[in-house]
Amino acid sequence: METDSVAELVTRALAALRAATDPDDPGDQDSLHEYAPLLWRAAADGAAALPLGLELIGSADPVEREAGCDLLRDTGNRHEAARAGTATALVALARRETEGRVLRPLARAIGMTYDPRAVPVLVALAGHPEAEVREEVARSFAEVVTGLPDGPDVRTLIGLTRDPDRHVRDWATFTLGVQAEVDSPAIRSALRERTADEHAETRREAIRALARRHDPRAVPLLAGLLGNPEGAHVLTFGAAQITDAPEALPALQEYEPGDDWVTDAVNACNPVRRARLDAWAWEVVSTLHRLRPDLDAAVSMERFGWGRSLGVAAGFGPSDYDIEALLARADGDPAHAAELVAADLPRTLPDPPPGPRPR
């Protein structure tokens, strides 16, 4: 049984952080490995961890402020109720903080609050002279994206995709292209720039991001990634699945069948199978309309995803079905699939006519 108090755990974490002054020393690396688990354990008690974290970020010692930011991040991650107070304190800290070693965990922590007040803080930190701070900014935007194609977060991430540091470009491209489900000509232009990046991982992220937006210019580049003699990343197969591009099929068929990612990508890029699936989906909807005219059914596809969904609106609320899973449940018979949906959803009774209620 763990008996350490929050204060004791944080004291041990601070000692480990202070010991980690030389990152090239194996002993110091061991201290760093102790640091994060100790804070995570301390954050389990949100009622005690939150005030202690707030106290630490007010310290004159940058090591304590660094630990305070990390403790607040873990506390907010584990306790939603702590996030608003954490965001307020971190916004105030950002106005006065100058130490890069504190600004890095501050960026991580304020992103984990999921609070819109984090956006202007991260925007301001994106211009910091230290690449490590800018990299944390590029990572941290993922949790607080506004969803606005021309929002300050998106404009800042576009700028960071052109950063002189390759790691900043890599994370900015990933956050903008994969984690922010938003699209615009400016976003695509920035991603296309990075498809020629000298940093291989940044280039791959940009190609996959364009593919997620169904940009046809990504298809030949994606086929090139799939044709890599060393093999493709799992995210590359996912991007190929989204494109539905037959041009990717020859490269995909060079891979061993059996892996779900490969199989799904091959199926999605096979024009014959895709046409058959579309026809089946149409038959499911048409049959369902005949069986249950009280239901409003339609097939849709995620903008940044793959697969087709059957959405059904009824008087008691909406229901969604994955078309391929539904057809598998119906042994590949679209008419039976429609029957299953009709049986799943109860009929709604019409509203009673207006008039006096019986006593």
Coordinates of N, CA, C and O in Angstrom, one line a residue, residues 91-183:
V91 N -2.0 31.2 -17.2 CA -2.0 32.4 -18.0 C -1.3 33.5 -17.3 O -0.5 34.3 -17.9
A92 N -1.5 33.6 -16.0 CA -0.8 34.7 -15.2 C 0.7 34.4 -15.2 O 1.5 35.3 -15.3
L93 N 1.1 33.1 -15.0 CA 2.5 32.8 -15.0 C 3.2 33.2 -16.4 O 4.3 33.7 -16.4
A94 N 2.5 32.9 -17.4 CA 3.1 33.2 -18.8 C 3.4 34.7 -19.0 O 4.3 35.0 -19.7
R95 N 2.6 35.5 -18.3 CA 2.9 37.0 -18.5 C 4.2 37.4 -17.9 O 4.8 38.4 -18.3
R96 N 4.7 36.7 -16.9 CA 5.9 37.1 -16.2 C 7.1 36.2 -16.3 O 8.2 36.5 -16.0
E97 N 6.9 35.0 -16.9 CA 7.9 34.0 -16.9 C 8.9 34.2 -18.1 O 8.5 34.6 -19.2
T98 N 10.2 34.1 -17.8 CA 11.2 34.3 -18.8 C 12.1 33.1 -19.0 O 12.9 33.0 -20.0
E99 N 12.1 32.1 -18.1 CA 13.0 31.0 -18.2 C 12.4 29.9 -19.2 O 11.3 29.5 -19.0
G100 N 13.3 29.6 -20.1 CA 12.9 28.6 -21.1 C 12.5 27.2 -20.5 O 11.6 26.5 -20.9
R101 N 13.3 26.8 -19.4 CA 13.0 25.5 -18.8 C 11.6 25.5 -18.1 O 11.1 24.4 -17.9
V102 N 11.1 26.7 -17.8 CA 9.7 26.7 -17.2 C 8.7 26.9 -18.3 O 7.6 26.3 -18.2
L103 N 9.0 27.6 -19.4 CA 8.1 27.9 -20.4 C 7.7 26.6 -21.2 O 6.6 26.4 -21.7
R104 N 8.7 25.7 -21.3 CA 8.4 24.4 -22.0 C 7.3 23.6 -21.2 O 6.3 23.2 -21.8
P105 N 7.4 23.3 -19.9 CA 6.3 22.6 -19.2 C 5.1 23.5 -19.1 O 4.0 22.9 -19.0
L106 N 5.2 24.8 -19.1 CA 4.1 25.7 -19.1 C 3.2 25.4 -20.3 O 2.0 25.3 -20.2
A107 N 3.9 25.4 -21.5 CA 3.1 25.1 -22.7 C 2.4 23.8 -22.7 O 1.3 23.6 -23.1
R108 N 3.1 22.8 -22.2 CA 2.5 21.4 -22.1 C 1.3 21.5 -21.1 O 0.3 20.9 -21.4
A109 N 1.5 22.1 -20.0 CA 0.4 22.1 -19.0 C -0.8 22.9 -19.4 O -1.9 22.5 -19.2
I110 N -0.6 24.0 -20.1 CA -1.8 24.8 -20.4 C -2.6 24.2 -21.6 O -3.8 24.3 -21.7
G111 N -1.8 23.4 -22.4 CA -2.5 22.7 -23.5 C -3.5 21.6 -22.9 O -4.6 21.4 -23.4
M112 N -3.0 21.0 -21.8 CA -3.8 20.0 -21.2 C -5.0 20.5 -20.4 O -5.8 19.7 -19.8
T113 N -5.1 21.8 -20.3 CA -6.3 22.3 -19.6 C -7.5 22.3 -20.5 O -8.7 22.5 -20.1
Y114 N -7.3 22.2 -21.8 CA -8.4 22.2 -22.8 C -9.2 23.5 -22.8 O -10.3 23.6 -23.1
D115 N -8.5 24.6 -22.3 CA -9.2 25.8 -22.1 C -8.8 26.8 -23.2 O -7.7 26.9 -23.6
P116 N -9.8 27.5 -23.8 CA -9.5 28.4 -24.9 C -8.5 29.5 -24.5 O -7.9 30.1 -25.4
R117 N -8.4 29.8 -23.2 CA -7.4 30.8 -22.8 C -6.0 30.4 -23.1 O -5.1 31.2 -23.1
A118 N -5.8 29.1 -23.4 CA -4.5 28.7 -23.7 C -4.0 29.2 -25.1 O -2.8 29.3 -25.3
V119 N -4.9 29.4 -26.0 CA -4.5 29.7 -27.4 C -3.7 31.0 -27.4 O -2.6 31.0 -28.0
P120 N -4.1 32.1 -26.9 CA -3.2 33.3 -27.0 C -1.9 33.1 -26.3 O -0.9 33.7 -26.7
V121 N -1.8 32.3 -25.2 CA -0.6 32.0 -24.5 C 0.4 31.3 -25.5 O 1.6 31.6 -25.6
L122 N -0.1 30.3 -26.1 CA 0.7 29.5 -27.1 C 1.1 30.3 -28.3 O 2.2 30.2 -28.8
V123 N 0.2 31.2 -28.8 CA 0.5 32.0 -29.9 C 1.7 32.9 -29.5 O 2.6 33.1 -30.3
A124 N 1.7 33.5 -28.3 CA 2.8 34.3 -27.9 C 4.1 33.5 -27.8 O 5.2 34.0 -28.2
L125 N 4.0 32.3 -27.2 CA 5.2 31.5 -27.0 C 5.8 31.0 -28.3 O 7.0 30.6 -28.4
A126 N 5.0 31.0 -29.4 CA 5.5 30.5 -30.7 C 6.6 31.3 -31.2 O 7.4 30.8 -32.1
G127 N 6.8 32.5 -30.7 CA 7.9 33.4 -31.2 C 9.1 33.3 -30.3 O 10.0 34.1 -30.5
H128 N 9.1 32.4 -29.4 CA 10.3 32.3 -28.4 C 11.5 31.9 -29.1 O 11.5 31.1 -30.1
P129 N 12.7 32.5 -28.7 CA 13.9 32.2 -29.4 C 14.4 30.7 -29.3 O 15.2 30.2 -30.1
E130 N 14.0 30.0 -28.2 CA 14.4 28.6 -28.0 C 13.5 27.7 -28.8 O 12.3 27.7 -28.7
A131 N 14.2 26.8 -29.6 CA 13.5 25.9 -30.5 C 12.7 24.9 -29.6 O 11.6 24.5 -30.0
E132 N 13.2 24.5 -28.4 CA 12.5 23.6 -27.6 C 11.2 24.1 -27.1 O 10.2 23.4 -26.9
V133 N 11.1 25.4 -26.8 CA 9.8 26.0 -26.4 C 8.9 26.0 -27.6 O 7.7 25.7 -27.5
R134 N 9.3 26.4 -28.8 CA 8.5 26.4 -30.0 C 8.0 25.0 -30.3 O 6.8 24.8 -30.7
E135 N 8.8 24.0 -30.1 CA 8.4 22.6 -30.3 C 7.2 22.2 -29.4 O 6.2 21.6 -29.8
E136 N 7.3 22.6 -28.1 CA 6.3 22.3 -27.1 C 5.0 23.0 -27.5 O 3.9 22.5 -27.4
V137 N 5.1 24.3 -28.0 CA 3.9 25.0 -28.5 C 3.3 24.2 -29.6 O 2.0 24.0 -29.7
A138 N 4.1 23.7 -30.6 CA 3.5 23.0 -31.7 C 2.8 21.7 -31.3 O 1.7 21.4 -31.8
R139 N 3.3 21.1 -30.3 CA 2.7 19.9 -29.7 C 1.4 20.3 -29.0 O 0.3 19.6 -29.1
S140 N 1.4 21.3 -28.2 CA 0.4 21.6 -27.3 C -0.9 22.2 -27.9 O -2.0 22.1 -27.3
F141 N -0.8 22.7 -29.1 CA -2.0 23.3 -29.8 C -3.0 22.2 -30.0 O -4.2 22.4 -30.2
A142 N -2.6 20.9 -30.1 CA -3.5 19.8 -30.4 C -4.7 19.7 -29.5 O -5.8 19.4 -30.0
E143 N -4.5 20.1 -28.3 CA -5.6 19.9 -27.3 C -6.6 21.1 -27.3 O -7.6 21.1 -26.6
V144 N -6.2 22.3 -27.9 CA -7.0 23.5 -27.8 C -7.3 24.1 -29.2 O -7.6 25.3 -29.2
V145 N -7.2 23.3 -30.2 CA -7.5 23.9 -31.6 C -8.9 24.4 -31.6 O -9.9 23.8 -31.1
T146 N -9.1 25.6 -32.2 CA -10.4 26.3 -32.3 C -11.3 25.7 -33.3 O -12.5 25.8 -33.2
G147 N -10.7 25.0 -34.3 CA -11.6 24.5 -35.4 C -11.9 25.5 -36.5 O -12.6 25.3 -37.4
L148 N -11.3 26.7 -36.3 CA -11.5 27.8 -37.3 C -10.4 27.8 -38.3 O -9.2 27.8 -37.9
P149 N -10.7 27.7 -39.6 CA -9.7 27.6 -40.6 C -8.7 28.8 -40.6 O -7.5 28.6 -41.0
D150 N -9.2 29.9 -40.1 CA -8.3 31.1 -40.1 C -8.1 31.5 -38.6 O -7.8 32.7 -38.4
G151 N -8.2 30.6 -37.7 CA -8.1 31.0 -36.3 C -6.6 31.3 -35.9 O -5.7 30.9 -36.7
P152 N -6.4 31.9 -34.8 CA -5.0 32.3 -34.4 C -4.1 31.0 -34.2 O -2.9 31.1 -34.5
D153 N -4.7 29.9 -33.8 CA -4.0 28.7 -33.6 C -3.5 28.2 -35.0 O -2.3 27.8 -35.1
V154 N -4.4 28.2 -35.9 CA -4.1 27.6 -37.3 C -3.0 28.5 -37.9 O -2.0 28.0 -38.5
R155 N -3.2 29.8 -37.8 CA -2.2 30.7 -38.4 C -0.8 30.6 -37.8 O 0.2 30.6 -38.5
T156 N -0.8 30.4 -36.5 CA 0.5 30.1 -35.8 C 1.1 28.8 -36.2 O 2.3 28.7 -36.5
L157 N 0.3 27.8 -36.3 CA 0.8 26.5 -36.7 C 1.4 26.5 -38.2 O 2.4 25.9 -38.5
I158 N 0.7 27.2 -39.0 CA 1.2 27.4 -40.4 C 2.6 28.1 -40.4 O 3.5 27.6 -41.1
G159 N 2.7 29.1 -39.5 CA 4.0 29.7 -39.4 C 5.1 28.7 -38.9 O 6.2 28.7 -39.3
L160 N 4.7 27.9 -37.9 CA 5.6 27.0 -37.3 C 6.0 25.8 -38.3 O 7.1 25.2 -38.1
T161 N 5.2 25.6 -39.3 CA 5.6 24.6 -40.3 C 6.8 25.0 -41.1 O 7.4 24.2 -41.8
R162 N 7.1 26.3 -41.1 CA 8.2 26.9 -41.8 C 9.4 27.2 -40.9 O 10.3 28.0 -41.2
D163 N 9.3 26.7 -39.6 CA 10.3 27.0 -38.6 C 11.7 26.5 -39.1 O 11.8 25.5 -39.8
P164 N 12.8 27.2 -38.7 CA 14.1 26.7 -39.1 C 14.5 25.4 -38.5 O 15.4 24.7 -39.0
D165 N 13.9 25.0 -37.3 CA 14.2 23.8 -36.6 C 13.3 22.7 -37.2 O 12.1 22.8 -37.2
R166 N 13.9 21.6 -37.5 CA 13.2 20.5 -38.2 C 12.2 19.8 -37.2 O 11.1 19.4 -37.7
H167 N 12.5 19.7 -35.9 CA 11.6 19.1 -35.0 C 10.3 20.0 -34.8 O 9.2 19.5 -34.6
V168 N 10.5 21.3 -34.8 CA 9.4 22.2 -34.7 C 8.5 22.0 -36.0 O 7.3 21.9 -35.9
R169 N 9.1 22.0 -37.1 CA 8.3 21.8 -38.4 C 7.6 20.5 -38.4 O 6.4 20.4 -38.8
D170 N 8.2 19.5 -37.9 CA 7.6 18.1 -37.8 C 6.4 18.1 -37.0 O 5.3 17.7 -37.4
W171 N 6.5 18.7 -35.8 CA 5.3 18.7 -34.8 C 4.2 19.6 -35.3 O 3.1 19.3 -35.2
A172 N 4.6 20.8 -35.9 CA 3.6 21.7 -36.4 C 2.9 21.1 -37.5 O 1.6 21.2 -37.6
T173 N 3.6 20.4 -38.4 CA 2.9 19.7 -39.6 C 2.0 18.6 -39.1 O 0.9 18.5 -39.6
F174 N 2.4 17.9 -38.1 CA 1.6 16.8 -37.6 C 0.3 17.4 -36.9 O -0.8 16.9 -37.1
T175 N 0.5 18.4 -36.0 CA -0.6 18.9 -35.3 C -1.6 19.6 -36.3 O -2.8 19.4 -36.2
L176 N -1.1 20.4 -37.2 CA -1.9 21.1 -38.2 C -2.6 20.1 -39.1 O -3.8 20.2 -39.4
G177 N -1.8 19.1 -39.6 CA -2.3 18.2 -40.7 C -3.1 17.0 -40.2 O -4.0 16.6 -40.9
V178 N -2.8 16.5 -39.0 CA -3.5 15.3 -38.6 C -4.4 15.5 -37.4 O -5.5 15.0 -37.4
Q179 N -4.0 16.3 -36.4 CA -4.7 16.4 -35.2 C -5.8 17.5 -35.3 O -6.8 17.5 -34.6
A180 N -5.5 18.5 -36.1 CA -6.5 19.6 -36.3 C -7.4 19.3 -37.5 O -6.9 19.4 -38.6
E181 N -8.6 18.9 -37.3 CA -9.5 18.5 -38.4 C -10.1 19.8 -39.0 O -11.3 20.1 -38.8
V182 N -9.3 20.5 -39.7 CA -9.7 21.8 -40.3 C -9.0 21.9 -41.7 O -7.9 21.3 -41.8
D183 N -9.7 22.6 -42.6 CA -9.1 22.6 -43.9 C -9.3 24.0 -44.5 O -10.3 24.7 -44.2

